[in-house]
Amino acid sequence: MTNDEIRLPDGEVEITDLLNKARELSWHNFGKNITFYHPGMFRCDSEWGKYPAISITGDKCELTCDHCNSKMLKSMIFATTPAELIRKCIELERNGNIGCLITGGSQKDGSLPWANFIPAIKEIKEKTSLLISIHSGIIDTGIAVQLKDAGVDQALIDVIGDDETLQKVYHVDFGINKIIESLDALQNAGLPIVPHIIIGLHYGKIKGEYRAINIVSKYKVACVVVVVLMPLLGTPMENIALPSLNSIAKIMATLRIKMPNTPIALGCARPRNNPKIDVLAVEHGFNRIALVSEAAIRKAKEYELEIQYQKTCCSVPFIVGLINQTPTLV
């Protein structure tokens, strides 16, 4: 247990009290509403979301992290040259997409090859009305400023709170100070920041999540996205046991109580065969859920929440006029 964790045992009464406090805070600050998201990487009832992910490195990643091993890249659109990125983004808009997430595999230092693609991103913003999110990786102020000037709308970044976790899982030789420096760079550049906190990243154990919350709370961020380790086939973590629901609940509550005025989302990267995680997000007053389950929808209706639907990544604020009634996703 760290100094940043709310010090309550995992008993049912205490967890319920914590959950109620988190939910009441959220409803007080945001009202009784929630948005359910259908990101562009997923298909439901023959329909895709309108905000796909594009990898500028194809299926290549120099880190081959233990939780992913490049598997997540394989489902993305590949655009490994600037010209290809421009062409595919223009095509995306022509096909009715709202925007896209530009990401890719990391280089050895945890960065992405942004310098090669900045002019292309600028041209895309000039020629289309697409919203553009990036998954920044490790980044310095110079590149962050150039991305901001090119028109990037928001930067997503994984915030890890433990040096050992970062080094063992991501196979890097640096610690979390590089992530803090990247947050500073994004903030200095004026890019809206959407940090992602990964529950259970240390091989299913809770290690660093509370410190990650403490780090993120020091920045003015657009939204915080919570994701939960997915044991993917073909990775060193494919047989890892997940953290308990009580452990997940305490992290959710700590985040909401620590950051009462910040939108919080449950992201698509989570074990989606466990709808109890989705229900916890509703109960803790999360504002957004990607790929919502029937159980979470029922819970939202039980609380008489106003429900909105949007076919983008959950990092994107609700877009008036682009509402889509999304089919239930499990």
Short mmCIF file of C-alpha atoms in Angstrom, two decimals, residues 6-26 246 249-250 252-254 256-257 280 283-285 303:
data_model
loop_
_atom_site.label_atom_id
_atom_site.label_comp_id
_atom_site.label_asym_id
_atom_site.label_seq_id
_atom_site.Cartn_x
_atom_site.Cartn_y
_atom_site.Cartn_z
CA ILE A 6 -7.28 5.44 0.26
CA ARG A 7 -6.67 3.42 3.40
CA LEU A 8 -9.76 1.27 3.72
CA PRO A 9 -9.86 -2.53 3.94
CA ASP A 10 -11.56 -4.52 1.22
CA GLY A 11 -14.66 -5.19 3.31
CA GLU A 12 -18.04 -4.89 1.62
CA VAL A 13 -19.34 -2.01 3.77
CA GLU A 14 -16.19 0.08 3.43
CA ILE A 15 -15.98 -0.43 -0.35
CA THR A 16 -19.64 0.52 -0.68
CA ASP A 17 -19.08 3.73 1.28
CA LEU A 18 -16.14 4.61 -0.95
CA LEU A 19 -18.11 3.82 -4.08
CA ASN A 20 -21.02 5.99 -2.95
CA LYS A 21 -18.72 8.91 -2.22
CA ALA A 22 -17.15 8.68 -5.68
CA ARG A 23 -20.51 8.49 -7.44
CA GLU A 24 -22.01 11.40 -5.48
CA LEU A 25 -18.97 13.55 -6.27
CA SER A 26 -19.34 12.82 -9.96
CA ASN A 246 -12.38 -4.91 -5.04
CA ALA A 249 -13.01 -0.64 -7.40
CA LYS A 250 -10.62 1.01 -4.95
CA MET A 252 -11.55 3.71 -9.57
CA ALA A 253 -12.78 5.39 -6.37
CA THR A 254 -9.37 6.84 -5.54
CA ARG A 256 -12.57 9.91 -8.90
CA ILE A 257 -12.07 11.31 -5.38
CA LEU A 280 -18.18 -0.64 -11.40
CA GLU A 283 -21.28 2.93 -9.93
CA HIS A 284 -18.17 5.07 -9.43
CA GLY A 285 -19.54 7.93 -11.49
CA TYR A 303 -29.68 5.29 -11.71
#
